[in-house]
Short mmCIF file of C-alpha atoms and ligand atoms in Angstrom, two decimals:
data_model
loop_
_atom_site.label_atom_id
_atom_site.label_comp_id
_atom_site.label_asym_id
_atom_site.label_seq_id
_atom_site.Cartn_x
_atom_site.Cartn_y
_atom_site.Cartn_z
CA MET A 1 3.73 -18.27 -22.13
CA GLN A 2 5.17 -16.66 -18.93
CA LYS A 3 4.54 -13.31 -16.84
CA VAL A 4 6.99 -10.50 -17.43
CA LYS A 5 10.03 -10.52 -14.95
CA GLY A 6 9.44 -8.78 -12.17
CA THR A 7 5.80 -9.28 -12.38
CA TYR A 8 3.41 -11.76 -10.06
CA ASP A 9 -0.19 -13.07 -10.25
CA VAL A 10 -2.67 -12.85 -7.23
CA LEU A 11 -4.36 -16.02 -7.36
CA PRO A 12 -7.75 -16.78 -5.66
CA SER A 13 -5.47 -19.00 -2.46
CA GLU A 14 -3.58 -15.05 -1.54
CA SER A 15 -6.62 -12.94 -3.59
CA TYR A 16 -8.35 -12.66 0.19
CA LYS A 17 -5.43 -11.10 1.99
CA TRP A 18 -5.36 -8.15 -1.03
CA LEU A 19 -8.87 -7.65 -0.44
CA PHE A 20 -8.25 -7.42 3.24
CA LEU A 21 -5.44 -4.93 3.24
CA GLU A 22 -7.39 -2.51 0.76
CA LYS A 23 -10.54 -2.62 2.64
CA HIS A 24 -8.32 -1.66 5.83
CA ILE A 25 -6.54 1.19 4.04
CA HIS A 26 -10.26 2.60 2.67
CA GLN A 27 -10.98 2.45 6.34
CA VAL A 28 -8.30 3.93 7.87
CA MET A 29 -8.33 7.11 5.11
CA LYS A 30 -12.11 6.96 5.17
CA LYS A 31 -11.65 7.78 9.37
CA HIS A 32 -9.01 10.37 8.61
CA GLN A 33 -11.44 12.24 6.01
CA ILE A 34 -8.94 11.94 3.26
CA ASP A 35 -10.51 11.57 -0.59
CA TYR A 36 -9.82 8.95 -2.71
CA VAL A 37 -8.55 10.15 -6.10
CA ARG A 38 -7.63 7.47 -9.02
CA THR A 39 -5.13 8.83 -11.96
CA PRO A 40 -4.15 7.06 -15.01
CA VAL A 41 -1.65 4.45 -14.88
CA PHE A 42 0.28 6.14 -17.65
CA GLU A 43 1.16 10.27 -18.30
CA TYR A 44 3.31 12.39 -20.81
CA PHE A 45 6.67 11.65 -19.79
CA ASP A 46 6.88 15.15 -18.30
CA VAL A 47 5.15 14.49 -15.56
CA PHE A 48 7.63 12.47 -14.12
CA HIS A 49 11.08 13.51 -15.78
CA ARG A 50 11.08 17.14 -14.47
CA GLN A 51 13.86 19.49 -15.13
CA SER A 52 15.04 19.47 -11.78
CA GLU A 53 14.73 15.58 -11.27
CA ALA A 54 18.25 13.74 -11.51
CA SER A 55 17.28 10.70 -9.49
CA ASP A 56 18.32 7.30 -9.94
CA MET A 57 14.29 6.21 -10.49
CA VAL A 58 13.60 8.91 -12.83
CA THR A 59 16.49 8.64 -14.60
CA LYS A 60 17.25 4.86 -14.83
CA GLU A 61 14.01 3.17 -13.84
CA THR A 62 11.06 4.03 -15.96
CA TYR A 63 8.94 2.73 -18.47
CA ASP A 64 8.92 5.11 -20.97
CA PHE A 65 7.72 4.36 -24.51
CA GLU A 66 6.20 6.38 -27.57
CA ASP A 67 2.71 5.96 -27.98
CA ARG A 68 1.20 4.82 -31.65
CA SER A 69 1.01 8.82 -32.79
CA GLY A 70 4.27 9.46 -30.78
CA ARG A 71 3.40 11.07 -27.89
CA LYS A 72 5.99 10.44 -25.31
CA ILE A 73 4.36 7.98 -22.28
CA THR A 74 5.76 7.22 -18.81
CA LEU A 75 4.24 4.31 -16.87
CA ARG A 76 3.79 5.20 -13.77
CA PRO A 77 6.82 4.77 -11.28
CA GLU A 78 5.43 6.44 -8.16
CA GLY A 79 1.88 8.17 -7.15
CA THR A 80 2.71 11.68 -6.24
CA ALA A 81 3.75 13.64 -9.31
CA GLY A 82 0.22 11.96 -11.39
CA VAL A 83 -1.54 13.11 -7.98
CA ILE A 84 -0.32 16.83 -7.67
CA ARG A 85 -0.55 17.00 -12.11
CA SER A 86 -4.71 16.12 -11.50
CA ILE A 87 -5.20 18.19 -8.90
CA ILE A 88 -3.75 21.08 -10.82
CA GLU A 89 -5.34 20.17 -13.70
CA ASN A 90 -8.52 19.86 -11.76
CA LYS A 91 -8.35 23.10 -10.36
CA LEU A 92 -9.03 21.37 -6.58
CA ILE A 93 -6.64 24.00 -4.91
CA THR A 94 -8.45 26.80 -3.53
CA PRO A 95 -7.25 29.58 -1.25
CA ASN A 96 -6.70 28.61 2.30
CA HIS A 97 -8.02 25.31 2.18
CA VAL A 98 -6.01 21.76 3.14
CA LEU A 99 -6.35 19.27 0.19
CA LYS A 100 -5.59 15.92 1.51
CA THR A 101 -6.08 13.58 -1.27
CA TYR A 102 -4.94 9.49 -1.33
CA TYR A 103 -4.53 6.59 -4.20
CA LEU A 104 -3.99 2.89 -3.98
CA GLY A 105 -2.68 1.52 -7.69
CA ALA A 106 -0.06 0.03 -9.60
CA ASN A 107 3.42 1.58 -10.22
CA TYR A 108 6.03 0.32 -12.57
CA ARG A 109 9.91 0.74 -12.23
CA TYR A 110 12.89 -0.93 -13.98
CA GLU A 111 14.64 -2.23 -11.32
CA ARG A 112 16.25 -5.28 -10.33
CA PRO A 113 13.49 -7.82 -8.93
CA GLN A 114 14.66 -9.40 -5.44
CA LYS A 115 12.11 -10.63 -2.72
CA GLY A 116 10.10 -7.37 -2.02
CA ARG A 117 10.95 -5.57 -5.10
CA TYR A 118 9.01 -6.16 -8.31
CA ARG A 119 8.26 -4.21 -11.57
CA GLU A 120 4.81 -4.02 -10.96
CA PHE A 121 4.20 -3.03 -7.18
CA TYR A 122 1.26 -1.40 -5.67
CA GLN A 123 1.23 1.39 -3.69
CA THR A 124 -1.18 3.30 -1.02
CA GLY A 125 -0.37 6.80 -0.80
CA VAL A 126 -1.73 10.29 0.92
CA GLU A 127 -0.60 13.84 -0.59
CA VAL A 128 -1.25 16.67 1.57
CA ILE A 129 -1.34 20.11 0.02
CA GLY A 130 -2.03 23.73 1.19
CA ASP A 131 -0.10 24.90 4.19
CA LYS A 132 3.14 23.83 6.18
CA HIS A 133 2.69 23.41 9.58
CA ALA A 134 4.49 21.00 11.78
CA VAL A 135 0.92 19.73 12.87
CA LEU A 136 0.50 18.45 9.24
CA ASP A 137 3.68 16.70 9.07
CA ALA A 138 3.28 14.90 12.28
CA GLU A 139 -0.14 13.99 11.20
CA VAL A 140 0.96 12.55 7.97
CA ILE A 141 3.64 10.50 9.68
CA GLN A 142 0.98 9.25 12.04
CA ILE A 143 -1.27 8.34 9.19
CA ALA A 144 1.12 5.93 7.53
CA TYR A 145 2.16 4.67 11.12
CA GLU A 146 -1.36 4.11 11.59
CA ILE A 147 -2.50 2.05 8.54
CA VAL A 148 0.50 -0.67 9.36
CA SER A 149 0.31 -0.81 13.30
CA THR A 150 -3.77 -1.38 12.93
CA LEU A 151 -2.86 -4.11 10.55
CA GLY A 152 -0.90 -5.78 13.67
CA ILE A 153 2.19 -5.16 12.58
CA LYS A 154 4.98 -4.86 14.71
CA ASP A 155 8.84 -3.99 14.84
CA VAL A 156 8.24 -1.03 12.67
CA VAL A 157 9.90 2.46 13.56
CA VAL A 158 9.75 5.69 11.85
CA LYS A 159 12.98 6.88 10.92
CA ILE A 160 12.49 10.99 10.48
CA ASN A 161 15.17 13.77 9.05
CA HIS A 162 15.11 17.18 8.46
CA LEU A 163 17.02 17.98 4.51
CA GLY A 164 16.50 21.55 4.96
CA ASP A 165 15.65 24.09 2.15
CA ALA A 166 17.57 23.93 -1.06
CA GLU A 167 19.94 26.73 0.21
CA THR A 168 20.98 24.55 2.96
CA ARG A 169 21.04 21.63 1.19
CA LEU A 170 23.26 23.51 -1.26
CA ASN A 171 25.62 24.15 1.21
CA PHE A 172 25.86 20.59 2.99
CA LYS A 173 26.05 19.04 -0.49
CA ASN A 174 29.74 21.40 -1.17
CA ALA A 175 30.80 19.97 2.00
CA LEU A 176 30.09 16.94 2.18
CA LYS A 177 31.68 16.80 -1.41
CA ALA A 178 34.79 18.75 -0.12
CA PHE A 179 34.72 16.36 2.74
CA LEU A 180 34.92 12.86 -0.02
CA GLU A 181 36.57 14.13 -2.77
CA PRO A 182 40.13 13.27 -0.99
CA LEU A 183 38.79 9.61 -0.27
CA LYS A 184 37.26 9.32 -3.81
CA ASP A 185 39.19 6.34 -4.91
CA GLN A 186 38.25 4.71 -1.83
CA LEU A 187 34.15 5.06 -2.31
CA SER A 188 32.57 2.46 -4.06
CA GLU A 189 31.78 2.57 -7.81
CA ASP A 190 28.01 4.01 -6.87
CA SER A 191 29.53 6.77 -4.87
CA LYS A 192 32.27 7.71 -6.82
CA MET A 193 29.10 8.41 -9.28
CA ARG A 194 27.26 9.89 -6.84
CA LEU A 195 29.77 12.26 -5.65
CA GLU A 196 29.02 14.46 -8.77
CA SER A 197 25.43 14.07 -9.79
CA ASN A 198 23.53 13.51 -6.38
CA PRO A 199 26.22 13.54 -3.27
CA LEU A 200 23.36 12.97 -0.53
CA ARG A 201 22.46 10.09 -1.75
CA ILE A 202 26.12 8.45 -0.83
CA LEU A 203 24.71 9.05 3.21
CA ASP A 204 22.41 6.24 2.63
CA SER A 205 24.95 3.64 0.47
CA LYS A 206 24.74 0.38 1.76
CA VAL A 207 27.95 -0.44 1.19
CA PRO A 208 30.15 -0.77 4.19
CA SER A 209 33.14 0.68 3.14
CA ASP A 210 31.31 3.48 2.21
CA GLN A 211 29.80 3.80 5.71
CA ALA A 212 33.33 3.80 7.08
CA LEU A 213 34.65 6.82 5.36
CA LEU A 214 31.61 9.09 6.46
CA LYS A 215 32.73 8.68 9.42
CA GLY A 216 33.50 12.45 10.50
CA ALA A 217 31.46 13.72 7.27
CA PRO A 218 29.46 16.97 7.85
CA VAL A 219 26.20 16.59 9.57
CA LEU A 220 23.31 17.92 7.74
CA TYR A 221 21.25 18.92 11.25
CA ASP A 222 24.51 21.50 11.53
CA PHE A 223 23.25 23.39 8.20
CA LEU A 224 19.71 23.62 9.27
CA THR A 225 18.46 27.54 9.52
CA ALA A 226 17.29 27.76 13.48
CA SER A 227 13.75 28.10 12.39
CA ASP A 228 13.91 24.54 10.20
CA GLN A 229 15.59 23.12 13.54
CA LYS A 230 12.55 24.42 15.65
CA TYR A 231 10.09 23.27 12.97
CA PHE A 232 11.90 19.54 13.76
CA THR A 233 11.74 19.73 17.22
CA LEU A 234 7.23 20.20 16.83
CA VAL A 235 7.32 17.48 14.68
CA THR A 236 9.08 15.13 16.76
CA ASP A 237 7.62 16.51 19.96
CA ILE A 238 4.04 15.75 18.44
CA LEU A 239 5.12 12.36 17.41
CA LYS A 240 6.35 11.75 21.11
CA GLN A 241 3.26 13.00 22.42
CA TYR A 242 1.56 10.55 20.24
CA HIS A 243 3.40 7.54 21.13
CA ILE A 244 4.61 6.85 17.23
CA PRO A 245 8.33 5.04 17.66
CA TYR A 246 10.65 7.00 15.38
CA ILE A 247 14.43 7.79 14.97
CA VAL A 248 16.49 10.36 14.15
CA ASP A 249 18.49 9.33 11.25
CA GLU A 250 20.92 11.92 9.67
CA LYS A 251 21.52 9.56 6.89
CA LEU A 252 18.10 9.30 5.51
CA VAL A 253 18.21 11.47 2.17
CA ARG A 254 15.47 9.01 0.06
CA GLY A 255 15.40 8.16 -3.18
CA LEU A 256 13.07 11.36 -5.11
CA ASP A 257 14.63 14.46 -5.41
CA TYR A 258 11.94 16.56 -4.59
CA TYR A 259 12.20 16.52 -1.11
CA ALA A 260 12.73 19.58 1.37
CA HIS A 261 12.64 19.70 4.79
CA VAL A 262 11.04 16.79 6.49
CA VAL A 263 11.60 13.52 4.94
CA PHE A 264 10.59 10.06 6.71
CA GLU A 265 10.55 5.93 6.16
CA LEU A 266 8.70 3.01 7.97
CA GLN A 267 11.42 0.59 8.62
CA ALA A 268 10.24 -3.19 9.33
CA ASN A 269 13.00 -4.37 11.78
CA ILE A 270 11.12 -7.91 10.83
CA ASP A 271 13.58 -11.17 10.59
CA GLY A 272 13.84 -12.84 7.24
CA PHE A 273 12.39 -9.60 5.62
CA GLY A 274 15.24 -8.76 3.46
CA SER A 275 17.49 -5.83 2.32
CA GLN A 276 14.06 -3.32 0.98
CA ASN A 277 12.89 -3.04 4.72
CA ALA A 278 11.13 0.25 4.08
CA LEU A 279 7.38 -0.50 4.25
CA GLY A 280 6.99 2.99 2.73
CA GLY A 281 7.92 6.29 3.16
CA GLY A 282 7.59 10.60 2.09
CA GLY A 283 8.24 13.75 2.95
CA ARG A 284 7.61 17.78 2.26
CA TYR A 285 8.20 18.80 -0.95
CA ASP A 286 8.33 22.81 -1.81
CA ASP A 287 8.94 23.12 -5.29
CA LEU A 288 6.90 20.24 -7.21
CA VAL A 289 3.28 21.59 -7.25
CA ALA A 290 4.68 24.93 -9.23
CA GLU A 291 7.21 22.63 -11.21
CA LEU A 292 3.78 21.12 -12.33
CA GLY A 293 2.00 24.22 -13.09
CA GLY A 294 0.21 24.71 -9.59
CA PRO A 295 0.81 28.05 -7.69
CA PRO A 296 3.85 27.70 -5.24
CA LEU A 297 2.34 25.70 -2.14
CA SER A 298 4.35 23.03 -0.28
CA GLY A 299 3.08 19.88 0.12
CA ILE A 300 3.88 16.54 2.02
CA GLY A 301 2.89 12.95 1.37
CA PHE A 302 4.55 9.64 1.78
CA ALA A 303 3.61 6.43 0.25
CA LEU A 304 3.75 2.36 1.70
CA GLY A 305 4.37 -0.82 -0.80
CA LEU A 306 1.20 -3.35 -0.28
CA GLU A 307 3.69 -6.26 -0.88
CA ARG A 308 5.87 -5.32 1.74
CA LEU A 309 2.96 -5.02 3.96
CA LEU A 310 1.55 -8.14 3.05
CA LEU A 311 5.06 -9.79 3.66
CA ALA A 312 5.38 -8.65 7.10
CA ALA A 313 2.21 -9.43 8.13
CA GLU A 314 2.99 -13.01 6.79
CA LEU A 315 6.20 -12.85 8.52
CA GLN A 316 4.48 -11.89 11.90
CA GLY A 317 1.59 -14.66 11.49
CA ILE A 318 -1.17 -11.93 10.43
CA THR A 319 -3.42 -14.05 8.49
CA PHE A 320 -6.16 -11.85 7.51
CA LYS A 321 -8.39 -15.29 7.43
CA ASP A 322 -12.44 -14.48 7.99
CA ASP A 323 -12.32 -17.51 10.78
CA ALA A 324 -16.45 -16.64 11.21
CA PRO A 325 -17.89 -19.86 10.61
CA GLN A 326 -20.21 -19.92 7.40
CA TYR A 327 -23.36 -20.16 8.14
CA VAL A 328 -25.63 -21.95 5.61
CA ALA A 329 -24.79 -24.54 2.86
CA VAL A 330 -27.61 -25.64 0.22
CA LEU A 331 -26.73 -29.08 -0.91
CA HIS A 332 -28.32 -31.21 -3.84
CA MET A 333 -29.01 -34.91 -3.26
CA ASP A 334 -28.93 -35.53 -7.29
CA SER A 335 -28.55 -33.70 -10.10
CA GLU A 336 -32.92 -33.44 -10.74
CA SER A 337 -32.97 -31.35 -7.19
CA LYS A 338 -30.02 -28.80 -8.07
CA ILE A 339 -32.57 -26.62 -9.80
CA GLU A 340 -34.79 -26.37 -6.87
CA ALA A 341 -31.80 -26.21 -4.63
CA TYR A 342 -30.29 -23.13 -6.56
CA HIS A 343 -33.44 -21.00 -6.52
CA ILE A 344 -33.39 -21.46 -2.61
CA TYR A 345 -29.71 -20.67 -2.45
CA LYS A 346 -30.47 -17.47 -4.67
CA ARG A 347 -33.80 -16.57 -2.20
CA LEU A 348 -31.41 -16.88 1.31
CA LEU A 349 -28.72 -14.84 -0.53
CA ASP A 350 -31.01 -11.99 -1.31
CA ASP A 351 -32.49 -12.27 2.17
CA GLY A 352 -28.94 -11.61 3.40
CA ILE A 353 -28.03 -14.98 4.48
CA ASP A 354 -24.23 -16.04 4.62
CA VAL A 355 -24.93 -19.09 2.35
CA SER A 356 -22.94 -21.13 -0.32
CA PHE A 357 -24.06 -23.38 -2.87
CA ASP A 358 -22.20 -26.17 -4.67
CA PHE A 359 -21.85 -25.48 -8.26
CA SER A 360 -20.00 -28.68 -9.22
CA ASN A 361 -21.48 -32.18 -9.53
CA LYS A 362 -20.02 -33.51 -6.73
CA ALA A 363 -22.05 -36.60 -4.88
CA PHE A 364 -24.27 -35.25 -2.03
CA LYS A 365 -21.84 -36.99 0.75
CA THR A 366 -19.10 -35.29 -1.02
CA GLN A 367 -20.91 -31.83 -0.37
CA LEU A 368 -21.99 -32.82 2.96
CA LYS A 369 -18.35 -33.63 3.54
CA HIS A 370 -17.04 -29.85 2.23
CA ALA A 371 -19.93 -28.18 4.15
CA ILE A 372 -18.59 -29.78 7.53
CA SER A 373 -14.80 -29.25 6.62
CA ASN A 374 -15.61 -25.36 5.55
CA ASN A 375 -17.16 -24.86 9.14
CA HIS A 376 -20.86 -24.59 8.01
CA THR A 377 -23.02 -24.38 10.56
CA PHE A 378 -26.29 -25.58 9.06
CA ALA A 379 -27.01 -27.76 5.44
CA ILE A 380 -29.98 -27.65 3.69
CA ILE A 381 -30.76 -30.51 2.04
CA VAL A 382 -32.66 -30.63 -1.02
CA GLY A 383 -33.96 -33.87 -2.83
CA LYS A 384 -36.80 -35.22 -4.72
CA ASP A 385 -38.77 -36.11 -1.77
CA GLU A 386 -38.42 -32.46 -0.31
CA ILE A 387 -39.19 -31.15 -3.54
CA ASP A 388 -42.31 -33.29 -3.71
CA THR A 389 -43.79 -32.30 -0.27
CA ASN A 390 -42.53 -28.67 -0.79
CA THR A 391 -39.76 -28.96 1.99
CA VAL A 392 -36.26 -29.31 2.87
CA GLN A 393 -34.35 -31.44 5.80
CA ILE A 394 -32.55 -28.74 7.43
CA LYS A 395 -29.12 -30.24 9.66
CA HIS A 396 -27.22 -28.71 11.98
CA LEU A 397 -23.51 -29.64 11.44
CA LEU A 398 -22.30 -29.54 14.89
CA THR A 399 -24.95 -31.08 17.11
CA GLN A 400 -25.74 -33.65 13.59
CA THR A 401 -29.21 -32.80 14.24
CA GLN A 402 -31.84 -32.62 11.31
CA GLU A 403 -35.22 -30.97 11.14
CA VAL A 404 -37.87 -30.91 8.45
CA VAL A 405 -39.02 -27.63 7.72
CA SER A 406 -41.10 -26.38 5.16
CA MET A 407 -39.59 -24.39 2.40
CA ASP A 408 -41.46 -21.07 2.63
CA ASP A 409 -40.33 -21.00 6.33
CA ILE A 410 -36.74 -21.76 5.92
CA LEU A 411 -35.46 -17.74 6.43
CA THR A 412 -37.64 -17.81 9.94
CA TYR A 413 -36.16 -21.47 10.70
CA LEU A 414 -32.69 -19.89 10.61
CA LYS A 415 -33.64 -16.58 12.15
CA LYS A 416 -34.83 -18.18 15.49
CA GLN A 417 -31.69 -20.44 15.57
P1 LIG M 501 9.04 5.62 -2.35
O1 LIG M 501 10.42 5.54 -1.33
O2 LIG M 501 9.83 5.50 -3.84
O3 LIG M 501 8.25 7.05 -2.15
O4 LIG M 501 8.17 4.17 -2.48
C1 LIG M 501 7.16 4.04 -1.08
C2 LIG M 501 7.41 2.50 -0.93
O5 LIG M 501 6.94 1.57 -1.95
C3 LIG M 501 8.70 1.83 -0.50
O6 LIG M 501 9.01 1.86 0.71
C4 LIG M 501 8.55 0.68 -0.93
O7 LIG M 501 7.39 0.12 0.18
C5 LIG M 501 7.59 0.71 -2.23
N1 LIG M 501 7.95 0.29 -3.45
C6 LIG M 501 8.90 1.46 -4.09
N2 LIG M 501 9.76 0.61 -5.05
C7 LIG M 501 9.09 -0.72 -5.05
C8 LIG M 501 9.44 -1.96 -5.60
N3 LIG M 501 10.27 -1.72 -6.89
N4 LIG M 501 8.74 -3.20 -5.55
C9 LIG M 501 8.05 -2.92 -4.26
N5 LIG M 501 7.69 -2.31 -3.26
C10 LIG M 501 8.29 -1.02 -3.69
C11 LIG M 501 7.53 7.60 -3.03
O8 LIG M 501 7.04 6.26 -3.96
C12 LIG M 501 6.79 8.60 -3.11
N6 LIG M 501 6.10 9.05 -3.98
C13 LIG M 501 6.43 8.75 -1.73
C14 LIG M 501 5.61 10.21 -1.35
C15 LIG M 501 4.40 10.51 -1.47
N7 LIG M 501 6.35 10.75 -1.07
C16 LIG M 501 5.68 12.23 -1.01
N8 LIG M 501 4.42 11.76 -1.29
#
């Protein structure tokens, strides 16, 4: 049996990194008083396939199926729509209140797997509903950046753009189409198709000849209303004040169609990262809450890809390893002493001591070697003689000194060290 294409196992040799990363994320969210939500991995098809949505992700990349009763179901390809569905269904939106939630979990997209791109992948994300103000946009971007930077990951820049409202985008779309129409034959196949379905996405085409054709194309910023231009400046001014490295990227349009106004991506400029260099992204959405049955409130959020955070950390030599020496190893001299040694281990565990016990049947010498190579400070040695005299030997592994200690005094002895 083999794992499904585009999935991966997290093995014991790697899992500590995941635990570290997840703990880090929970800590940052707690600091910012954002509440954790957990929604189902699958939702009704309509949660992700809404009328207005025509993005590649939703049309081509979702795992859709019928359950045994014929319900149309979709495995979540992203967190936002399910979280908003849940917030509305559970009536968490109250007047004059800014609701901040975060999530962490698996998502599923039928994409072509490559470095940093999987069919099952993990995201953490934040959604903020209830107000539309530049401080919220700036705050959300800062939190995304903080998660990355406080992990120690460097060389990350926030790309930011403003997509305007629906009318702005329609005007811009028409102007862009009019500009590209005469050049249609020279566009890549993908971009040719997008000229009809979603011309804005041509802007972020990775094909160099497409990018060359875009020289001299209309610029979105010129189509923004004066108040949108002002809003954008307020957001970038706050980012500047808080030393968030950002660049305005006129071509950033993002892959999901619910976005309006401010959008952003955290881009890793790290050698060896590969072409999938977005650590995360997000933006504001105006219509999503209403489309999912809620009040006409604007929201803003982001999601970071956990696999990509781990890859960035690895490439920059961040190990996540807890190098603190393990404190105590309880060793047994022979199989007869194993049960007594086990009881000592359990008592010390309950007393809050950082203690390990070798459950295998390794010879005593091998147990000792392991205790030393795993950086233990003390070995507590239990053999027949010790059991008969109600004592243990405590060996200080750094100084190689050894003392006999009564079984009842082990804790006191360790606490004195
Ligand atoms: P997204 O840009 O589609 O946005 O995904 C966010 C991040 O998830 C990406 O930057 C990437 O790190 C990671 N990611 C996406 N697809 C894959 C994949 N196939 N394999 C590995 N990692 C992947 C969203 O999902 C929006 N819901 C973000 C958002 C929240 N916007 C507003 N609120």
